[in-house]
């Protein structure tokens, strides 16, 4: 990896509950893909690889099953934000030894403790390896108590006391940065019940803003107040887009947002690129593609009506396994 770059991998992008399509919906999906193959003029097996390569990733496996877990790497540091079921894929990669050292230490930053953000933690295998150090971080003072309660009978067979790794807990101060080697991480409050803290991750002039889960009820600079810096000087923002814009009004106070809200903030604060995620557990591939279409329409309108000093914004909907370098 080139010096100075942040590498971000989205191991889980689903919201609320790990979810995939029922077999009947997958059958319909495959039928449509096969129709596409023939209507593109392909006829024999030698064209299959070419056809598959021509399809966007979400057409092949959907947007993913696993709930939120994001890995952020700088040249010298690796952190993990949240332990949704996606953290199991990362754990498998760590234990396979293909990404260098599998000895850690590992740094897990928790945004909050809703099920979808911690359901994968018992499947993060480094917890069970002697000699490994796992560090947990959160603003919420109940961090240790909450993590201990994940590893507890009858919910999980291995109690916290029997974990072989050494587990450390660090309570963060709101809006105060901590530094890990070449990475600076600062928690800012999001608009979500219970509450929830996003993270601004900075390294070598590159900045990632993790803004899931949030409703985005505070949108103006004045409303955001002390949390405004989360959205400023950002190369990549990960934003909650669980709902359509009309759904957002119906589901007020549920703690999730819509792409239009994130785009509006991104234009105003000159955020270069936005990834939308926390996909609704009930949303199938077509519904997320419809959301993208609605977002395109809003984006085009917003682009035509933007202030002169606002640059254009790149955006896309995240799928599981997506990796971005900034
Ligand atoms: Zn969530
Ligand atoms: Zn939540």
Short mmCIF file of C-alpha atoms and ligand atoms in Angstrom, two decimals:
data_model
loop_
_atom_site.label_atom_id
_atom_site.label_comp_id
_atom_site.label_asym_id
_atom_site.label_seq_id
_atom_site.Cartn_x
_atom_site.Cartn_y
_atom_site.Cartn_z
CA UNK A 1 0.00 0.00 0.00
CA UNK A 2 1.23 3.48 -0.82
CA UNK A 3 2.38 5.67 2.04
CA UNK A 4 -0.22 8.12 3.20
CA UNK A 5 -3.33 6.32 2.09
CA UNK A 6 -6.24 5.08 4.17
CA UNK A 7 -7.63 1.72 3.10
CA UNK A 8 -11.24 1.10 4.14
CA UNK A 9 -13.03 -2.21 3.79
CA UNK A 10 -16.75 -2.61 4.37
CA UNK A 11 -17.22 -6.13 5.74
CA UNK A 12 -20.90 -5.63 6.57
CA UNK A 13 -23.26 -2.92 5.28
CA UNK A 14 -26.71 -4.24 6.22
CA UNK A 15 -28.71 -2.54 8.98
CA UNK A 16 -30.69 -3.87 11.91
CA UNK A 17 -30.52 -7.62 11.16
CA UNK A 18 -28.41 -9.92 8.95
CA UNK A 19 -30.70 -10.50 5.97
CA UNK A 20 -30.67 -12.05 2.55
CA UNK A 21 -33.31 -12.92 -0.04
CA UNK A 22 -35.55 -15.98 0.28
CA UNK A 23 -34.85 -18.69 -2.35
CA UNK A 24 -37.87 -17.70 -4.45
CA UNK A 25 -36.51 -14.15 -4.81
CA UNK A 26 -33.03 -15.43 -5.65
CA UNK A 27 -34.61 -17.69 -8.31
CA UNK A 28 -36.30 -14.69 -9.87
CA UNK A 29 -33.05 -12.76 -9.72
CA UNK A 30 -31.11 -15.54 -11.49
CA UNK A 31 -33.86 -15.83 -14.09
CA UNK A 32 -33.47 -12.13 -14.86
CA UNK A 33 -29.68 -12.48 -15.08
CA UNK A 34 -30.05 -15.36 -17.57
CA UNK A 35 -32.50 -13.34 -19.63
CA UNK A 36 -29.92 -10.55 -19.66
CA UNK A 37 -27.28 -12.99 -20.90
CA UNK A 38 -29.32 -14.01 -23.91
CA UNK A 39 -30.63 -10.54 -24.69
CA UNK A 40 -27.00 -9.31 -24.74
CA UNK A 41 -26.49 -11.70 -27.65
CA UNK A 42 -24.40 -14.28 -25.78
CA UNK A 43 -25.06 -17.90 -26.64
CA UNK A 44 -22.34 -20.27 -25.44
CA UNK A 45 -20.32 -21.01 -22.31
CA UNK A 46 -17.22 -19.15 -23.52
CA UNK A 47 -19.13 -15.88 -22.98
CA UNK A 48 -20.14 -16.54 -19.38
CA UNK A 49 -17.07 -15.00 -17.74
CA UNK A 50 -17.33 -11.89 -19.94
CA UNK A 51 -21.01 -11.47 -19.14
CA UNK A 52 -20.42 -11.86 -15.40
CA UNK A 53 -17.56 -9.36 -15.52
CA UNK A 54 -19.91 -6.85 -17.18
CA UNK A 55 -22.37 -6.93 -14.26
CA UNK A 56 -22.08 -4.58 -11.28
CA UNK A 57 -21.20 -6.51 -8.09
CA UNK A 58 -24.63 -6.01 -6.45
CA UNK A 59 -26.24 -7.90 -9.36
CA UNK A 60 -24.15 -10.95 -8.50
CA UNK A 61 -24.51 -11.25 -4.74
CA UNK A 62 -26.84 -8.47 -3.77
CA UNK A 63 -25.67 -5.77 -1.38
CA UNK A 64 -24.80 -8.28 1.26
CA UNK A 65 -26.14 -10.07 4.27
CA UNK A 66 -23.88 -9.02 7.13
CA UNK A 67 -24.42 -6.13 9.52
CA UNK A 68 -22.04 -3.25 10.12
CA UNK A 69 -18.35 -3.82 10.51
CA UNK A 70 -15.77 -1.57 8.87
CA UNK A 71 -12.00 -1.97 8.84
CA UNK A 72 -9.83 1.13 8.46
CA UNK A 73 -6.12 0.72 7.78
CA UNK A 74 -3.33 3.26 7.55
CA UNK A 75 0.27 2.35 6.78
CA UNK A 76 0.90 1.59 10.48
CA UNK A 77 -2.49 1.04 12.11
CA UNK A 78 -5.61 -1.07 11.76
CA UNK A 79 -8.88 -0.31 13.53
CA UNK A 80 -12.30 -1.94 13.32
CA UNK A 81 -15.49 0.07 13.73
CA UNK A 82 -18.31 -2.04 15.18
CA UNK A 83 -18.69 -5.80 15.43
CA UNK A 84 -21.77 -6.60 13.36
CA UNK A 85 -21.90 -10.01 11.72
CA UNK A 86 -19.52 -8.74 9.00
CA UNK A 87 -16.63 -8.92 11.49
CA UNK A 88 -16.60 -12.72 11.01
CA UNK A 89 -15.29 -12.30 7.45
CA UNK A 90 -12.51 -10.07 8.75
CA UNK A 91 -11.77 -12.56 11.51
CA UNK A 92 -11.45 -15.35 8.93
CA UNK A 93 -9.00 -13.23 6.95
CA UNK A 94 -6.96 -12.39 10.05
CA UNK A 95 -6.77 -16.03 11.13
CA UNK A 96 -5.81 -17.19 7.63
CA UNK A 97 -2.65 -15.09 7.98
CA UNK A 98 -3.07 -13.67 4.46
CA UNK A 99 -3.00 -10.07 5.69
CA UNK A 100 0.30 -10.27 7.54
CA UNK A 101 0.32 -10.54 11.31
CA UNK A 102 -2.61 -12.28 12.91
CA UNK A 103 -1.26 -11.44 16.36
CA UNK A 104 -2.79 -7.97 16.69
CA UNK A 105 -3.19 -5.96 18.80
CA UNK A 106 -6.74 -5.37 17.55
CA UNK A 107 -8.59 -2.10 18.16
CA UNK A 108 -12.41 -2.23 18.05
CA UNK A 109 -14.29 1.09 18.22
CA UNK A 110 -17.96 0.74 19.14
CA UNK A 111 -20.48 3.33 17.92
CA UNK A 112 -23.24 1.97 20.16
CA UNK A 113 -24.57 -1.37 21.39
CA UNK A 114 -27.61 -2.20 19.29
CA UNK A 115 -27.62 -5.91 18.33
CA UNK A 116 -26.65 -5.30 14.70
CA UNK A 117 -23.39 -3.66 15.82
CA UNK A 118 -22.20 -6.37 18.23
CA UNK A 119 -23.78 -9.60 17.02
CA UNK A 120 -20.54 -10.71 15.32
CA UNK A 121 -18.21 -10.13 18.29
CA UNK A 122 -18.39 -13.72 19.61
CA UNK A 123 -17.18 -14.85 16.16
CA UNK A 124 -14.09 -12.65 16.17
CA UNK A 125 -11.65 -15.51 16.71
CA UNK A 126 -8.71 -13.46 18.11
CA UNK A 127 -10.75 -13.32 21.38
CA UNK A 128 -9.90 -16.99 21.86
CA UNK A 129 -6.17 -16.87 21.11
CA UNK A 130 -3.71 -16.70 24.03
CA UNK A 131 -1.28 -13.80 23.87
CA UNK A 132 -3.46 -11.59 21.68
CA UNK A 133 -4.58 -8.19 22.97
CA UNK A 134 -7.99 -6.86 21.94
CA UNK A 135 -8.72 -3.21 22.82
CA UNK A 136 -12.28 -1.93 22.91
CA UNK A 137 -13.11 1.79 22.72
CA UNK A 138 -16.37 3.73 23.17
CA UNK A 139 -17.67 6.97 24.60
CA UNK A 140 -20.37 5.12 26.55
CA UNK A 141 -19.17 4.39 30.11
CA UNK A 142 -21.02 1.03 30.03
CA UNK A 143 -18.56 -0.29 27.42
CA UNK A 144 -17.03 -3.04 29.57
CA UNK A 145 -20.33 -4.16 31.07
CA UNK A 146 -21.93 -4.31 27.58
CA UNK A 147 -19.11 -6.32 26.00
CA UNK A 148 -18.98 -8.70 28.97
CA UNK A 149 -22.71 -9.32 28.57
CA UNK A 150 -22.18 -10.51 24.97
CA UNK A 151 -19.98 -13.36 26.20
CA UNK A 152 -22.39 -14.75 28.77
CA UNK A 153 -24.36 -17.93 29.16
CA UNK A 154 -27.04 -18.75 28.02
CA UNK A 155 -26.50 -16.36 25.08
CA UNK A 156 -23.02 -17.64 24.24
CA UNK A 157 -21.29 -20.76 25.60
CA UNK A 158 -17.91 -19.16 26.40
CA UNK A 159 -18.13 -16.67 29.27
CA UNK A 160 -16.03 -13.52 29.15
CA UNK A 161 -13.77 -14.80 31.98
CA UNK A 162 -12.74 -17.74 29.79
CA UNK A 163 -11.57 -15.70 26.79
CA UNK A 164 -7.90 -16.48 26.18
CA UNK A 165 -7.01 -13.07 24.76
CA UNK A 166 -6.30 -10.13 27.02
CA UNK A 167 -9.21 -7.67 26.65
CA UNK A 168 -8.77 -3.97 27.41
CA UNK A 169 -11.41 -1.24 27.66
CA UNK A 170 -10.92 2.45 26.92
CA UNK A 171 -13.57 5.10 27.54
CA UNK A 172 -13.25 7.97 25.08
CA UNK A 173 -14.03 11.57 25.79
CA UNK A 174 -16.64 13.09 23.46
CA UNK A 175 -15.02 15.05 20.62
CA UNK A 176 -11.48 14.41 21.97
CA UNK A 177 -9.09 12.68 19.61
CA UNK A 178 -7.01 9.67 20.53
CA UNK A 179 -3.91 8.78 18.56
CA UNK A 180 -2.87 5.25 17.59
CA UNK A 181 0.48 5.39 15.77
CA UNK A 182 -0.25 7.29 12.54
CA UNK A 183 -4.02 7.44 13.03
CA UNK A 184 -6.15 9.99 14.88
CA UNK A 185 -9.67 8.96 15.86
CA UNK A 186 -12.26 11.42 17.21
CA UNK A 187 -15.79 10.52 18.35
CA UNK A 188 -18.70 12.83 17.47
CA UNK A 189 -22.33 12.31 18.38
CA UNK A 190 -24.79 11.09 15.73
CA UNK A 191 -28.58 11.42 15.77
CA UNK A 192 -29.61 8.00 17.03
CA UNK A 193 -31.23 6.62 20.18
CA UNK A 194 -29.28 5.21 23.13
CA UNK A 195 -26.95 7.21 21.99
CA UNK A 196 -24.53 6.58 19.10
CA UNK A 197 -21.10 8.04 18.34
CA UNK A 198 -19.61 8.35 14.87
CA UNK A 199 -15.86 8.51 14.26
CA UNK A 200 -13.64 10.81 12.28
CA UNK A 201 -10.49 8.90 11.31
CA UNK A 202 -7.51 10.90 10.07
CA UNK A 203 -4.14 9.75 8.81
CA UNK A 204 -1.56 11.37 6.51
CA UNK A 205 -3.97 14.11 5.33
CA UNK A 206 -6.72 11.63 4.51
CA UNK A 207 -10.02 11.64 6.38
CA UNK A 208 -12.79 9.09 6.75
CA UNK A 209 -16.07 9.98 8.53
CA UNK A 210 -18.13 7.08 9.88
CA UNK A 211 -21.73 8.30 10.23
CA UNK A 212 -23.83 5.17 10.81
CA UNK A 213 -26.30 4.94 12.57
CA UNK A 214 -27.78 8.41 12.26
CA UNK A 215 -31.05 10.06 11.36
CA UNK A 216 -29.42 13.33 10.38
CA UNK A 217 -32.05 15.33 12.23
CA UNK A 218 -29.45 18.00 12.87
CA UNK A 219 -28.47 19.07 9.39
CA UNK A 220 -27.53 22.74 9.47
CA UNK A 221 -24.18 23.94 10.76
CA UNK A 222 -25.90 25.63 13.69
CA UNK A 223 -27.81 22.49 14.65
CA UNK A 224 -24.73 20.30 14.38
CA UNK A 225 -22.80 22.68 16.61
CA UNK A 226 -19.91 20.81 18.30
CA UNK A 227 -20.43 17.77 16.01
CA UNK A 228 -19.98 19.76 12.77
CA UNK A 229 -16.24 18.86 12.47
CA UNK A 230 -17.23 15.22 11.80
CA UNK A 231 -18.40 16.37 8.37
CA UNK A 232 -15.63 18.84 7.55
CA UNK A 233 -12.49 18.21 5.46
CA UNK A 234 -13.66 14.68 4.70
CA UNK A 235 -12.49 12.54 1.77
CA UNK A 236 -14.98 9.73 2.33
CA UNK A 237 -18.16 9.73 4.40
CA UNK A 238 -20.06 6.54 5.26
CA UNK A 239 -23.67 7.59 5.79
CA UNK A 240 -26.91 5.97 6.90
CA UNK A 241 -29.41 5.61 4.03
CA UNK A 242 -31.76 2.95 5.33
CA UNK A 243 -34.89 4.75 4.13
CA UNK A 244 -36.35 6.52 1.15
CA UNK A 245 -37.00 10.22 1.68
CA UNK A 246 -40.79 9.71 2.24
CA UNK A 247 -40.09 6.84 4.66
CA UNK A 248 -37.88 9.15 6.68
CA UNK A 249 -40.92 11.26 7.58
CA UNK A 250 -42.94 8.14 8.49
CA UNK A 251 -40.14 6.75 10.63
CA UNK A 252 -39.17 9.85 12.57
CA UNK A 253 -37.05 9.10 15.65
CA UNK A 254 -36.12 5.59 14.44
CA UNK A 255 -32.54 6.81 14.13
CA UNK A 256 -31.87 6.22 10.42
CA UNK A 257 -31.63 8.54 7.46
CA UNK A 258 -31.95 8.84 3.69
CA UNK A 259 -29.34 9.47 1.00
CA UNK A 260 -30.74 12.93 0.23
CA UNK A 261 -29.85 14.11 3.75
CA UNK A 262 -26.27 12.87 3.41
CA UNK A 263 -25.84 14.39 -0.05
CA UNK A 264 -27.05 17.75 1.14
CA UNK A 265 -24.48 17.76 3.96
CA UNK A 266 -21.81 16.50 1.54
CA UNK A 267 -22.39 19.33 -0.98
CA UNK A 268 -22.34 21.99 1.71
CA UNK A 269 -19.28 20.66 3.54
CA UNK A 270 -17.38 19.79 0.32
CA UNK A 271 -17.13 16.08 1.15
CA UNK A 272 -15.49 14.39 -1.83
CA UNK A 273 -17.17 11.01 -1.77
CA UNK A 274 -20.12 9.42 0.04
CA UNK A 275 -21.00 5.78 0.59
CA UNK A 276 -24.55 4.99 1.60
CA UNK A 277 -25.27 1.97 3.79
CA UNK A 278 -27.16 0.42 6.72
CA UNK A 279 -29.48 -1.08 4.12
CA UNK A 280 -32.90 -2.03 5.44
CA UNK A 281 -33.12 -5.75 6.31
CA UNK A 282 -36.27 -5.97 4.19
CA UNK A 283 -34.76 -4.28 1.13
CA UNK A 284 -34.02 -6.59 -1.79
CA UNK A 285 -31.60 -5.84 -4.62
CA UNK A 286 -34.22 -4.07 -6.71
CA UNK A 287 -35.36 -1.88 -3.82
CA UNK A 288 -31.81 -0.67 -3.15
CA UNK A 289 -31.38 -0.04 -6.88
CA UNK A 290 -34.63 1.98 -6.80
CA UNK A 291 -33.17 3.97 -3.90
CA UNK A 292 -30.11 4.65 -6.07
CA UNK A 293 -32.35 5.84 -8.88
CA UNK A 294 -34.17 8.23 -6.54
CA UNK A 295 -30.80 9.40 -5.25
CA UNK A 296 -29.60 10.03 -8.82
CA UNK A 297 -32.66 12.19 -9.48
CA UNK A 298 -32.06 14.17 -6.29
CA UNK A 299 -28.34 14.43 -7.03
CA UNK A 300 -28.95 15.84 -10.52
CA UNK A 301 -31.38 18.41 -9.14
CA UNK A 302 -29.00 19.30 -6.29
CA UNK A 303 -26.10 19.60 -8.72
CA UNK A 304 -28.03 22.10 -10.86
CA UNK A 305 -28.98 24.10 -7.79
CA UNK A 306 -25.71 23.99 -5.89
CA UNK A 307 -23.95 27.08 -4.67
CA UNK A 308 -21.09 28.23 -6.89
CA UNK A 309 -18.43 27.26 -4.33
CA UNK A 310 -19.80 23.73 -3.81
CA UNK A 311 -17.89 21.08 -5.76
CA UNK A 312 -19.60 18.00 -7.18
CA UNK A 313 -19.83 14.94 -4.91
CA UNK A 314 -19.13 11.32 -5.84
CA UNK A 315 -21.47 8.80 -4.26
CA UNK A 316 -22.53 5.17 -4.38
CA UNK A 317 -24.41 2.57 -2.34
CA UNK A 318 -22.06 0.29 -0.41
CA UNK A 319 -22.06 -3.46 -0.86
CA UNK A 320 -20.44 -6.08 1.32
CA UNK A 321 -16.74 -6.54 0.60
CA UNK A 322 -16.30 -3.11 -0.99
CA UNK A 323 -12.81 -1.74 -0.45
CA UNK A 324 -11.88 1.89 -0.99
CA UNK A 325 -8.55 3.65 -0.82
CA UNK A 326 -8.44 7.38 -0.14
ZN1 LIG B 1 -27.58 -0.25 13.23
ZN1 LIG B 2 -28.61 1.50 16.12
#
